[in-house]
Coordinates of C-alpha atoms in Angstrom, one line a residue:
M782 CA -5.9 -4.9 27.6
P783 CA -8.4 -3.4 24.6
T784 CA -12.0 -2.5 25.2
I785 CA -15.5 -3.6 23.3
A786 CA -18.5 -1.6 23.8
V787 CA -20.7 -3.9 21.7
D788 CA -25.0 -3.0 21.9
K789 CA -26.6 -4.6 25.0
A790 CA -29.7 -5.8 23.3
G791 CA -28.4 -7.2 20.3
L792 CA -25.7 -8.8 22.3
F793 CA -29.3 -10.3 24.2
K794 CA -30.0 -10.9 21.7
A795 CA -27.4 -12.7 20.0
L796 CA -27.2 -14.6 23.2
G797 CA -30.5 -15.7 23.5
Q798 CA -31.4 -14.7 27.2
E799 CA -31.6 -11.4 28.7
Y800 CA -29.1 -10.5 32.3
T801 CA -29.5 -8.5 35.0
T802 CA -25.9 -6.6 35.1
K803 CA -24.5 -9.4 37.8
E804 CA -25.4 -12.1 36.2
F805 CA -24.2 -10.9 32.9
D806 CA -20.7 -9.8 34.6
E807 CA -20.9 -13.0 36.6
L808 CA -20.6 -14.6 32.8
C809 CA -18.3 -12.3 32.2
F810 CA -15.8 -13.6 34.8
E811 CA -16.1 -17.7 34.3
F812 CA -14.9 -16.7 30.6
G813 CA -12.3 -15.0 31.6
I814 CA -13.1 -11.8 30.0
E815 CA -14.6 -8.5 32.2
L816 CA -17.5 -6.0 32.1
D817 CA -16.4 -3.0 32.6
E818 CA -19.3 -0.3 32.6
D819 CA -22.9 -0.6 31.3
T820 CA -24.1 2.3 30.4
S821 CA -28.1 1.2 30.2
S822 CA -28.1 3.5 33.7
N823 CA -25.9 6.4 32.6
D824 CA -27.1 9.7 30.7
R825 CA -26.4 8.9 26.8
P826 CA -26.2 11.4 24.7
I827 CA -29.1 12.6 21.9
V828 CA -28.1 11.1 19.2
D829 CA -30.8 12.6 16.1
G830 CA -33.1 12.8 17.9
K831 CA -33.2 9.3 19.7
Q832 CA -31.0 8.8 23.1
E833 CA -27.6 6.3 22.5
P834 CA -28.2 2.9 23.3
A835 CA -27.7 0.6 26.6
Q836 CA -23.7 -0.3 25.8
L837 CA -22.3 -2.9 27.7
K838 CA -18.1 -1.8 27.6
I839 CA -16.3 -5.2 28.2
E840 CA -12.4 -5.5 28.6
I841 CA -10.5 -8.8 26.5
P842 CA -7.4 -10.0 27.2
A843 CA -4.5 -8.9 24.6
N844 CA -4.6 -12.4 23.0
R845 CA -8.0 -13.0 22.3
Y846 CA -7.8 -11.4 18.9
D847 CA -11.4 -13.0 18.1
M848 CA -13.6 -10.9 20.9
L849 CA -12.7 -7.9 19.8
C850 CA -15.4 -7.9 17.8
F851 CA -19.6 -8.3 19.0
E852 CA -19.9 -11.2 16.4
G853 CA -16.5 -12.4 18.5
I854 CA -18.5 -12.1 21.9
S855 CA -21.3 -13.4 21.0
L856 CA -20.3 -16.4 19.0
M857 CA -17.6 -17.3 22.4
L858 CA -20.1 -17.0 24.8
N859 CA -22.9 -18.7 23.0
I860 CA -20.1 -21.4 22.0
F861 CA -19.2 -21.6 26.2
R862 CA -22.6 -22.3 27.3
G863 CA -23.3 -24.9 25.0
K864 CA -26.0 -23.2 23.2
I865 CA -24.4 -23.5 19.2
Q866 CA -21.6 -26.1 18.4
A867 CA -17.7 -24.3 17.2
P868 CA -19.2 -23.3 13.3
N869 CA -17.1 -25.3 11.0
Y870 CA -14.7 -22.4 9.1
R871 CA -14.6 -24.3 4.6
I872 CA -13.5 -22.9 1.5
D873 CA -15.8 -22.5 -1.4
T874 CA -14.6 -21.5 -4.7
P875 CA -16.3 -20.1 -6.9
P876 CA -19.0 -22.4 -9.6
N877 CA -16.5 -22.0 -12.5
G878 CA -13.5 -22.9 -10.8
E879 CA -11.5 -19.2 -11.5
L880 CA -10.1 -17.5 -8.3
Q881 CA -9.2 -13.5 -8.0
T882 CA -5.5 -13.6 -7.9
I883 CA -3.1 -10.5 -6.7
T884 CA 0.6 -11.1 -7.8
I885 CA 2.9 -9.2 -6.3
H886 CA 5.9 -7.4 -7.7
K887 CA 9.6 -8.1 -6.6
E888 CA 10.1 -4.3 -5.8
T889 CA 7.5 -4.7 -2.6
S890 CA 10.1 -6.1 -0.7
R891 CA 12.0 -3.1 0.0
I892 CA 8.7 -1.7 2.0
R893 CA 6.1 -4.4 2.3
P894 CA 6.4 -7.8 1.9
Y895 CA 3.8 -9.6 2.6
V896 CA -0.1 -9.9 1.1
S897 CA -2.7 -12.0 1.6
G898 CA -6.7 -12.2 1.4
A899 CA -9.9 -13.3 0.6
V900 CA -13.5 -12.6 -0.4
F901 CA -17.5 -13.0 1.1
R902 CA -19.5 -14.1 -1.7
N903 CA -23.2 -12.6 -0.9
I904 CA -22.8 -10.7 2.1
K905 CA -25.2 -9.5 4.2
F906 CA -24.6 -6.4 5.4
T907 CA -26.6 -3.4 7.6
P908 CA -26.3 -0.7 9.8
E909 CA -25.3 -2.5 12.6
R910 CA -22.6 -5.1 11.0
Y911 CA -21.3 -2.4 8.7
E912 CA -20.2 -0.4 11.9
S913 CA -18.7 -3.7 12.8
F914 CA -16.8 -5.1 10.5
I915 CA -15.1 -1.6 10.1
A916 CA -14.4 -1.0 14.0
L917 CA -12.5 -4.5 14.4
Q918 CA -10.8 -3.5 11.0
D919 CA -10.0 -0.4 13.6
K920 CA -9.5 -2.7 16.1
L921 CA -6.7 -5.2 15.3
H922 CA -4.8 -1.7 13.1
Q923 CA -4.5 -0.6 16.6
N924 CA -3.9 -3.5 18.3
L925 CA -2.3 -6.4 16.9
A926 CA -1.2 -4.9 14.1
R927 CA 1.0 -2.1 15.7
Q928 CA -0.2 1.1 14.4
R929 CA -0.5 -0.4 10.4
T930 CA 3.1 -0.6 10.9
L931 CA 3.3 -4.5 10.5
V932 CA -0.4 -4.4 8.8
S933 CA -2.9 -2.9 7.3
I934 CA -6.0 -4.3 5.9
G935 CA -8.3 -3.4 3.1
T936 CA -11.6 -4.1 1.8
H937 CA -13.1 -3.2 -1.6
D938 CA -16.7 -3.6 -3.0
L939 CA -15.5 -6.3 -5.7
D940 CA -18.6 -5.1 -8.1
T941 CA -16.4 -2.1 -9.1
L942 CA -13.1 -3.3 -9.8
K943 CA -11.7 -6.4 -12.4
G944 CA -9.0 -9.2 -11.4
P945 CA -6.4 -9.7 -11.5
F946 CA -5.3 -7.7 -9.3
T947 CA -1.2 -6.9 -8.7
Y948 CA 0.8 -4.9 -6.2
E949 CA 3.3 -3.2 -6.9
A950 CA 6.4 -0.7 -5.7
L951 CA 5.9 2.6 -7.2
P952 CA 7.5 6.0 -6.3
P953 CA 4.8 8.3 -5.1
E954 CA 5.1 10.7 -8.1
E955 CA 3.3 7.5 -10.4
I956 CA 0.1 6.9 -8.3
S957 CA -2.8 9.4 -8.7
F958 CA -6.3 8.5 -8.0
V959 CA -9.4 9.6 -5.2
P960 CA -9.2 9.1 -2.5
L961 CA -11.5 7.2 -0.2
N962 CA -14.3 9.9 0.5
R963 CA -12.8 12.6 -1.5
Q964 CA -13.5 14.5 -4.8
N965 CA -10.1 15.0 -6.5
E966 CA -7.4 13.0 -7.9
M967 CA -3.9 13.8 -6.6
N968 CA -0.2 11.7 -6.4
G969 CA 1.6 10.4 -3.1
V970 CA 2.9 13.0 -3.1
E971 CA -0.4 15.3 -2.8
L972 CA -2.1 13.1 -0.8
M973 CA 0.5 13.0 2.2
R974 CA 0.5 17.2 2.0
F975 CA -3.8 16.8 2.5
Y976 CA -3.3 14.2 5.0
E977 CA -0.8 16.1 7.3
N978 CA -3.0 17.7 9.4
D979 CA -5.6 15.1 9.2
K980 CA -6.7 13.8 12.7
H981 CA -7.0 10.0 11.6
L982 CA -4.8 9.0 9.1
S983 CA -1.4 11.3 10.6
K984 CA -0.3 9.5 12.7
Y985 CA 0.7 7.1 9.9
L986 CA 1.4 8.6 7.7
H987 CA 5.4 8.3 8.6
I988 CA 5.2 4.5 8.1
I989 CA 5.9 5.1 4.0
R990 CA 6.4 9.2 4.1
D991 CA 10.2 9.3 3.7
S992 CA 9.7 5.7 1.1
P993 CA 11.7 6.3 -2.3
L994 CA 8.8 3.8 -3.4
Y995 CA 5.6 3.4 -2.1
P996 CA 3.3 0.2 -1.8
V997 CA 0.0 0.0 -4.2
I998 CA -2.9 -2.2 -5.0
Y999 CA -4.4 -2.1 -8.7
D1000 CA -7.5 -4.0 -10.4
S1001 CA -6.6 -5.1 -14.3
R1002 CA -7.3 -0.8 -15.3
R1003 CA -5.3 0.0 -13.6
T1004 CA -7.4 1.1 -10.8
V1005 CA -6.2 2.6 -7.5
C1006 CA -6.8 0.2 -4.8
S1007 CA -5.2 1.3 -1.6
L1008 CA -2.9 2.7 -0.7
P1009 CA -1.2 0.6 1.8
P1010 CA -1.5 1.7 4.9
I1011 CA -2.4 5.0 4.3
I1012 CA -6.0 5.3 2.6
N1013 CA -8.2 3.2 -0.2
G1014 CA -9.0 4.4 -3.1
D1015 CA -13.0 5.7 -3.2
H1016 CA -13.6 4.0 -6.0
S1017 CA -14.0 0.4 -4.7
K1018 CA -15.1 2.4 -1.4
I1019 CA -18.2 -0.8 0.6
T1020 CA -21.6 0.1 1.1
L1021 CA -25.2 -0.6 2.8
N1022 CA -25.3 -2.6 -0.6
T1023 CA -21.7 -4.2 -1.1
R1024 CA -23.0 -7.5 -2.1
N1025 CA -18.7 -8.8 -2.9
V1026 CA -16.3 -7.8 -0.8
F1027 CA -12.6 -7.9 -1.6
M1028 CA -10.3 -7.8 1.0
E1029 CA -6.5 -7.2 0.7
I1030 CA -3.9 -7.3 3.2
T1031 CA -0.4 -5.9 2.8
A1032 CA 2.1 -7.0 6.0
L1033 CA 5.8 -6.4 6.9
D1034 CA 4.9 -9.4 9.6
K1035 CA 4.5 -13.1 7.6
T1036 CA 2.5 -14.6 10.8
K1037 CA 0.4 -11.8 12.1
V1038 CA -0.7 -11.4 8.2
E1039 CA -2.3 -14.5 8.4
I1040 CA -3.6 -13.8 11.8
V1041 CA -5.3 -11.2 10.8
N1042 CA -7.1 -12.4 7.8
N1043 CA -8.2 -15.3 9.7
I1044 CA -9.9 -13.3 12.0
M1045 CA -11.2 -10.8 9.2
V1046 CA -12.9 -14.3 8.0
A1047 CA -13.9 -16.0 11.3
M1048 CA -15.7 -13.0 12.2
F1049 CA -17.7 -12.2 9.6
S1050 CA -18.4 -15.1 7.1
Q1051 CA -20.4 -16.1 9.0
Y1052 CA -23.3 -13.1 7.5
C1053 CA -22.0 -14.6 4.2
A1054 CA -24.9 -16.6 2.4
E1055 CA -23.0 -19.5 3.7
P1056 CA -22.7 -18.8 6.4
F1057 CA -18.9 -19.7 7.5
T1058 CA -17.4 -19.5 4.1
V1059 CA -15.1 -17.7 2.0
E1060 CA -14.2 -17.4 -1.0
P1061 CA -9.7 -18.4 -1.7
I1062 CA -7.3 -16.2 -3.4
R1063 CA -4.2 -16.6 -5.2
V1064 CA -1.5 -15.1 -4.2
I1065 CA 1.4 -14.8 -6.6
S1066 CA 4.5 -13.8 -5.8
P1067 CA 7.6 -16.2 -7.4
H1068 CA 10.7 -14.0 -6.6
N1069 CA 10.2 -14.7 -2.1
H1070 CA 8.7 -18.2 -3.0
E1071 CA 6.0 -17.2 -1.2
S1072 CA 2.8 -17.8 -3.8
R1073 CA 0.0 -19.4 -2.1
E1074 CA -3.6 -19.8 -1.8
V1075 CA -5.5 -18.0 1.5
P1076 CA -6.8 -17.9 3.4
N1077 CA -6.1 -21.5 5.3
L1078 CA -8.5 -22.5 7.4
T1079 CA -6.8 -25.6 8.8
P1080 CA -7.2 -26.1 12.2
R1081 CA -3.7 -26.2 13.7
E1082 CA -2.7 -30.1 15.0
T1083 CA -1.5 -30.0 18.5
Q1084 CA -0.8 -32.4 21.0
A1085 CA -2.1 -32.2 25.4
E1086 CA -0.7 -34.1 28.2
V1087 CA -3.7 -35.2 30.7
S1088 CA -2.0 -35.5 33.5
Y1089 CA -0.2 -31.9 32.7
I1090 CA -3.6 -31.2 33.0
N1091 CA -4.3 -32.4 35.8
A1092 CA -0.9 -31.4 37.7
C1093 CA -1.5 -27.8 36.6
C1094 CA -5.3 -27.8 38.0
G1095 CA -5.8 -30.2 40.9
L1096 CA -8.0 -32.7 39.0
S1097 CA -8.7 -36.6 38.3
I1098 CA -10.5 -36.4 35.3
S1099 CA -10.4 -38.5 32.7
A1100 CA -9.2 -37.6 29.1
E1101 CA -13.1 -37.4 27.5
D1102 CA -14.0 -34.7 29.5
I1103 CA -11.0 -32.6 29.4
C1104 CA -12.3 -33.2 25.8
K1105 CA -15.4 -32.2 26.8
L1106 CA -14.3 -29.3 28.6
L1107 CA -12.1 -28.0 25.7
K1108 CA -14.7 -28.0 23.6
R1109 CA -16.4 -25.3 25.0
M1110 CA -13.9 -23.5 24.7
S1111 CA -13.9 -23.6 20.3
Y1112 CA -11.5 -26.4 20.2
T1113 CA -11.9 -29.7 18.8
A1114 CA -10.5 -33.0 20.5
K1115 CA -10.3 -36.0 21.4
P1116 CA -8.1 -38.9 23.3
S1117 CA -5.1 -40.2 21.2
K1118 CA -4.3 -43.6 20.0
S1119 CA -0.5 -43.5 20.2
S1120 CA -0.9 -42.7 24.2
Q1121 CA -3.2 -43.3 27.4
D1122 CA -1.5 -39.9 28.9
L1123 CA -2.6 -37.3 25.1
I1124 CA -5.5 -36.5 23.9
D1125 CA -5.4 -35.4 19.9
V1126 CA -6.5 -30.8 20.1
L1127 CA -6.8 -28.5 16.5
V1128 CA -7.1 -25.8 17.1
P1129 CA -9.8 -23.6 16.0
I1130 CA -7.6 -20.4 13.8
T1131 CA -9.5 -17.9 16.2
R1132 CA -7.5 -18.6 19.1
A1133 CA -3.5 -18.1 16.9
D1134 CA -2.5 -17.4 21.4
V1135 CA -2.5 -20.4 21.2
L1136 CA 1.2 -22.2 21.4
H1137 CA 1.9 -24.4 23.5
Q1138 CA -0.4 -26.9 25.8
C1139 CA -0.3 -24.9 29.8
D1140 CA -2.8 -22.1 26.6
I1141 CA -5.0 -25.8 25.9
M1142 CA -4.2 -26.4 30.1
E1143 CA -5.7 -22.5 30.5
D1144 CA -8.8 -23.2 29.0
V1145 CA -9.5 -26.0 30.2
A1146 CA -9.2 -24.5 33.9
I1147 CA -12.0 -21.8 32.3
A1148 CA -14.7 -24.2 31.5
Y1149 CA -14.0 -26.1 34.6
G1150 CA -15.4 -22.7 37.0
F1151 CA -11.9 -21.3 38.1
N1152 CA -14.6 -20.9 41.1
N1153 CA -15.1 -25.1 41.6
L1154 CA -10.8 -25.8 41.0
E1155 CA -10.5 -26.9 45.2
R1156 CA -8.2 -24.7 46.9
S1157 CA -5.4 -26.4 48.5
F1158 CA -1.8 -24.8 49.0
P1159 CA 0.6 -25.6 46.5
S1160 CA 2.8 -29.8 47.5
K1161 CA 5.7 -29.2 45.3
S1162 CA 7.3 -25.5 44.9
G1163 CA 6.9 -23.9 40.7
T1164 CA 10.6 -22.6 40.7
I1165 CA 14.0 -24.2 43.0
A1166 CA 15.2 -20.2 42.5
Q1167 CA 18.8 -19.6 42.7
P1168 CA 20.8 -15.7 41.9
L1169 CA 22.9 -15.1 38.5
M1170 CA 25.8 -15.9 39.1
V1171 CA 25.7 -12.2 38.2
N1172 CA 23.8 -10.3 40.6
K1173 CA 25.3 -12.8 43.1
L1174 CA 28.5 -10.7 42.3
T1175 CA 26.9 -6.9 42.7
D1176 CA 25.4 -7.9 45.8
I1177 CA 28.3 -8.9 47.2
V1178 CA 30.0 -5.8 45.9
R1179 CA 27.0 -3.2 46.6
M1180 CA 26.9 -4.9 50.3
E1181 CA 30.9 -4.4 51.0
A1182 CA 31.4 -1.3 50.1
A1183 CA 27.4 -0.7 51.9
M1184 CA 29.4 -1.2 55.0
A1185 CA 32.4 0.7 54.7
G1186 CA 30.2 3.5 55.0
W1187 CA 30.0 5.2 50.9
S1188 CA 27.0 5.6 49.8
E1189 CA 24.5 4.1 47.1
V1190 CA 22.6 5.6 44.0
M1191 CA 20.9 5.1 41.3
P1192 CA 21.0 7.7 38.1
L1193 CA 19.0 7.0 35.2
T1194 CA 20.3 5.2 32.3
L1195 CA 19.7 7.5 30.2
C1196 CA 21.9 10.6 29.7
S1197 CA 22.3 12.9 27.2
H1198 CA 25.6 13.0 24.3
D1199 CA 27.7 15.1 25.5
E1200 CA 27.5 14.5 29.3
N1201 CA 28.5 10.5 28.4
F1202 CA 31.4 11.7 25.9
A1203 CA 32.2 15.0 25.9
W1204 CA 32.5 16.5 29.2
L1205 CA 34.6 13.3 29.8
N1206 CA 37.4 13.8 27.4
R1207 CA 36.4 11.3 25.8
K1208 CA 35.4 11.2 21.4
D1209 CA 32.6 9.2 20.0
D1210 CA 33.8 7.2 18.0
G1211 CA 30.2 5.4 16.7
N1212 CA 30.5 1.8 17.9
T1213 CA 30.2 2.4 21.4
A1214 CA 28.0 4.2 22.9
V1215 CA 23.1 2.9 21.8
K1216 CA 21.7 5.5 20.6
L1217 CA 18.2 7.4 20.3
A1218 CA 16.4 7.0 17.5
N1219 CA 14.8 9.7 18.2
P1220 CA 15.0 11.1 21.8
K1221 CA 12.6 13.7 22.9
T1222 CA 15.2 15.7 25.0
A1223 CA 18.7 16.8 24.7
E1224 CA 19.0 15.5 28.7
Y1225 CA 17.9 11.8 27.1
Q1226 CA 20.1 10.2 23.8
V1227 CA 22.2 8.0 24.8
V1228 CA 22.3 4.9 27.4
R1229 CA 25.0 5.2 29.3
S1230 CA 28.1 3.9 28.6
S1231 CA 29.9 4.8 31.3
L1232 CA 28.6 5.3 35.5
L1233 CA 30.4 7.8 35.9
P1234 CA 28.3 10.8 34.4
G1235 CA 25.2 9.2 37.1
L1236 CA 27.9 9.4 40.4
L1237 CA 29.0 13.3 39.3
K1238 CA 25.4 14.4 38.9
T1239 CA 23.9 13.1 42.2
I1240 CA 27.1 15.0 43.4
K1241 CA 26.0 17.4 41.8
E1242 CA 22.9 18.3 42.7
N1243 CA 24.3 17.4 46.3
K1244 CA 27.0 19.8 46.7
H1245 CA 25.7 22.3 49.5
H1246 CA 25.5 18.9 52.0
S1247 CA 28.6 17.9 53.9
V1248 CA 31.8 17.3 52.6
P1249 CA 33.5 14.6 52.1
I1250 CA 30.4 12.7 49.7
K1251 CA 31.2 9.1 49.3
V1252 CA 28.7 7.7 46.6
F1253 CA 29.4 4.5 44.2
E1254 CA 26.6 2.5 41.4
V1255 CA 26.5 -1.1 40.5
S1256 CA 24.9 -1.1 37.5
D1257 CA 24.6 -2.2 33.9
V1258 CA 26.0 0.0 31.1
A1259 CA 25.1 -0.7 27.4
F1260 CA 27.6 -0.6 24.0
K1261 CA 26.8 -1.6 20.6
D1262 CA 27.1 -5.6 19.3
L1263 CA 27.0 -5.5 16.0
T1264 CA 27.8 -9.5 16.3
L1265 CA 24.9 -9.7 18.4
E1266 CA 21.7 -10.1 17.0
R1267 CA 19.7 -7.2 18.9
K1268 CA 23.3 -5.3 18.4
S1269 CA 23.6 -3.8 20.9
R1270 CA 24.4 -6.0 24.5
N1271 CA 25.1 -5.0 28.2
E1272 CA 27.7 -5.3 31.1
R1273 CA 27.7 -5.5 35.4
H1274 CA 29.7 -2.1 36.1
F1275 CA 30.7 -2.0 39.4
A1276 CA 32.2 2.6 39.8
A1277 CA 32.9 4.8 43.3
A1278 CA 32.9 9.0 43.0
W1279 CA 34.6 11.4 46.3
Y1280 CA 34.5 14.6 46.5
G1281 CA 36.0 16.7 49.2
K1282 CA 38.8 19.3 50.3
T1283 CA 41.3 16.8 49.1
S1284 CA 41.8 14.4 46.0
G1285 CA 40.9 11.6 47.8
F1286 CA 42.2 9.4 46.4
E1287 CA 43.3 6.8 49.1
V1288 CA 40.2 7.3 49.6
V1289 CA 39.1 5.4 47.0
H1290 CA 42.5 3.4 47.0
G1291 CA 41.2 1.9 49.9
L1292 CA 37.4 0.7 48.8
L1293 CA 39.7 -0.7 46.7
D1294 CA 41.7 -2.7 48.7
R1295 CA 38.5 -3.6 50.7
V1296 CA 36.0 -5.1 47.5
M1297 CA 39.3 -6.8 46.6
L1298 CA 39.8 -8.3 49.7
M1299 CA 36.1 -9.4 50.3
L1300 CA 36.5 -11.3 47.2
K1301 CA 39.4 -12.5 47.6
N1302 CA 41.8 -11.2 45.4
A1303 CA 45.2 -10.9 47.3
F1304 CA 46.9 -7.3 46.3
L1305 CA 50.6 -8.0 44.4
T1306 CA 53.5 -6.2 45.6
H1307 CA 55.9 -7.3 43.3
E1308 CA 58.2 -7.4 46.1
D1309 CA 62.4 -8.6 46.3
G1310 CA 62.7 -12.1 45.3
L1311 CA 59.2 -12.7 43.5
E1312 CA 59.9 -12.0 40.2
G1313 CA 59.3 -14.6 37.8
V1314 CA 56.8 -16.4 40.2
H1315 CA 53.5 -15.9 38.8
V1316 CA 50.5 -15.6 41.4
D1317 CA 46.7 -14.9 41.2
G1318 CA 46.0 -11.3 43.1
Y1319 CA 45.3 -7.7 41.4
W1320 CA 48.1 -4.9 41.2
I1321 CA 48.2 -1.2 40.0
E1322 CA 51.0 0.7 37.5
E1323 CA 50.0 4.0 36.9
V1324 CA 48.9 5.6 33.3
D1325 CA 50.0 9.1 32.0
G1326 CA 49.0 10.1 28.1
E1327 CA 49.6 8.1 25.4
Q1328 CA 51.9 6.2 27.2
L1329 CA 48.8 3.2 27.7
S1330 CA 49.2 -0.3 26.2
P1331 CA 46.8 -1.2 23.7
T1332 CA 45.1 -4.1 26.6
A1333 CA 44.8 -1.3 29.1
I1334 CA 43.2 1.2 26.2
R1335 CA 41.0 -1.8 25.3
V1336 CA 39.1 -2.2 29.0
T1337 CA 39.3 1.7 29.5
R1338 CA 37.7 2.3 26.5
L1339 CA 35.8 -1.1 27.0
L1340 CA 35.2 1.2 30.6
T1341 CA 34.4 4.1 29.0
I1342 CA 37.0 5.9 31.3
A1343 CA 39.6 7.3 28.1
D1344 CA 42.7 8.5 30.1
P1345 CA 41.9 12.2 29.4
T1346 CA 38.9 11.9 31.8
F1347 CA 41.6 11.7 35.3
F1348 CA 44.0 14.8 35.9
P1349 CA 48.3 13.5 34.2
G1350 CA 50.4 11.3 36.0
H1351 CA 47.5 10.7 39.1
A1352 CA 45.6 7.9 37.7
A1353 CA 46.4 4.3 37.5
A1354 CA 45.2 1.2 35.9
I1355 CA 43.9 -1.7 38.0
H1356 CA 45.5 -5.6 36.5
L1357 CA 44.3 -8.6 38.1
R1358 CA 45.8 -12.1 37.6
L1359 CA 43.3 -15.0 37.5
N1360 CA 44.4 -18.2 36.5
G1361 CA 47.3 -17.1 35.3
K1362 CA 45.7 -14.7 33.0
D1363 CA 46.3 -11.1 33.0
Q1364 CA 44.0 -8.6 32.1
V1365 CA 43.0 -5.0 33.0
I1366 CA 39.5 -5.2 34.7
G1367 CA 39.5 -0.6 35.9
V1368 CA 41.1 2.2 36.5
F1369 CA 40.8 5.0 38.4
G1370 CA 42.5 8.2 39.6
I1371 CA 41.5 12.3 40.4
L1372 CA 39.5 13.7 37.7
H1373 CA 40.6 16.1 35.3
P1374 CA 39.7 20.1 35.8
T1375 CA 37.7 20.6 32.9
V1376 CA 35.5 17.4 33.7
L1377 CA 35.0 19.0 37.0
E1378 CA 33.8 22.1 35.6
K1379 CA 31.6 20.3 33.1
F1380 CA 29.9 18.6 36.4
E1381 CA 29.9 22.5 37.9
L1382 CA 32.6 20.9 41.2
K1383 CA 35.3 22.7 40.8

């Protein structure tokens, strides 16, 4: 969870009450946040000849983006304590009715397609407010915006710019401006070289560095406002004397860009001449049908069931009482006219985390007080549990292999590319294994598509023990599957390996027979007189080089145990007939000497 440091004296002044550390800790607990540290009793550094003011370090839940700054914490605690009403956020159009516009060019869809924003009119900054304004942007960049990869915020002194604005995507050589707090003009390529060793900005350069087009925002005079998500221009930088702020937010995610916009507006519109009002901007984006006015400050409408809230909290309170409790959590709620068991709820723009009625129920419990809830053992089970069929089958196979005297191992799911292919005498067709885009070490390059490398590596590390070594594993492997949304799929596989002074073919065969017997699959012997009789069961057939059937080739490839892995003439495919359908479900045999050599098992 993010930890926010706020000025202790300033927060208590905003709350209108002095607290001891214990009292404030209890208040935080009641609201669902946690006081991590009070630095008033610590040795604090000396800054400009003065000791740093005492701070309260507060842990905020990861879903409460509206409490990532001083303004959000003080506002929500005051509403919770009943000191103030939840603010009514409003749109305030300029007197002449002409909104600032930002036109999105089609080329931006190749790199960062969405834009939102707002204008703060007649805002008044103090050093503390300015610091909090910048800090909230940083917190949102680190959390919701995922290190600026999804969303980035740019704020500018509107009085230094002239609308309308355009959002374009241009080659880096064509973008020239003076970056924030610099004196020299540089283009996009030079800027990347200049900041590649900067401890603050270097970690963001990779987001657009290799793109043929860089996103850029211009005003009507072709003054660069910002190069998102890297840096703003120095021309429009904000100071304590700034009175009108133009905020632009670019993003890859349509939902998150509006969440970030609403949070920034909700927290800092209170410092405008007309508190909690903001001037909208018009986004013109005809190519993707995203033209609109932003921000949208209309609360979301939803409903919650009174019976559900009472059942989850162990209460029996009325709809009116629930509405009063929700008021403490900044909601607007009233009993529904459509049903006595429903309440109509308006979710404020600050609560993007509220998705279902369970979130509303949680806030009712917080407002009621967790310590006030009656302690009782649940009269009903919250779940009806039963194992997934694949896990039930896995446990049967695991148990039978263990009772047959084999030891279960659990190797890592990542392995090197060579271990997964070349060391097993297999070729990578490029459509089998899931590969890591940026492996940190050569040992972990792909997600295994076979259990065999893990078993052989385990034996390799334990070959100093007495033989025979009998190990097995029942676990998942992964394969590419472009037909699925996630482009990959998992399969549950079973593998066993025997290491000793003889081949051990008959030992592995015996394990196969035991497992299949316990799974109630009979071994078919194909004796005379049974020709033409299709009985369910399993049997084995020798596989030899390129003479594998198409079905066997397909299945053995799926199992990532191709024939070259085994010694020629010493491998068998396992066939299963189930409900009259024949299929190859596996293969076993004596490993090829080159495979043993690669894993140092000769």
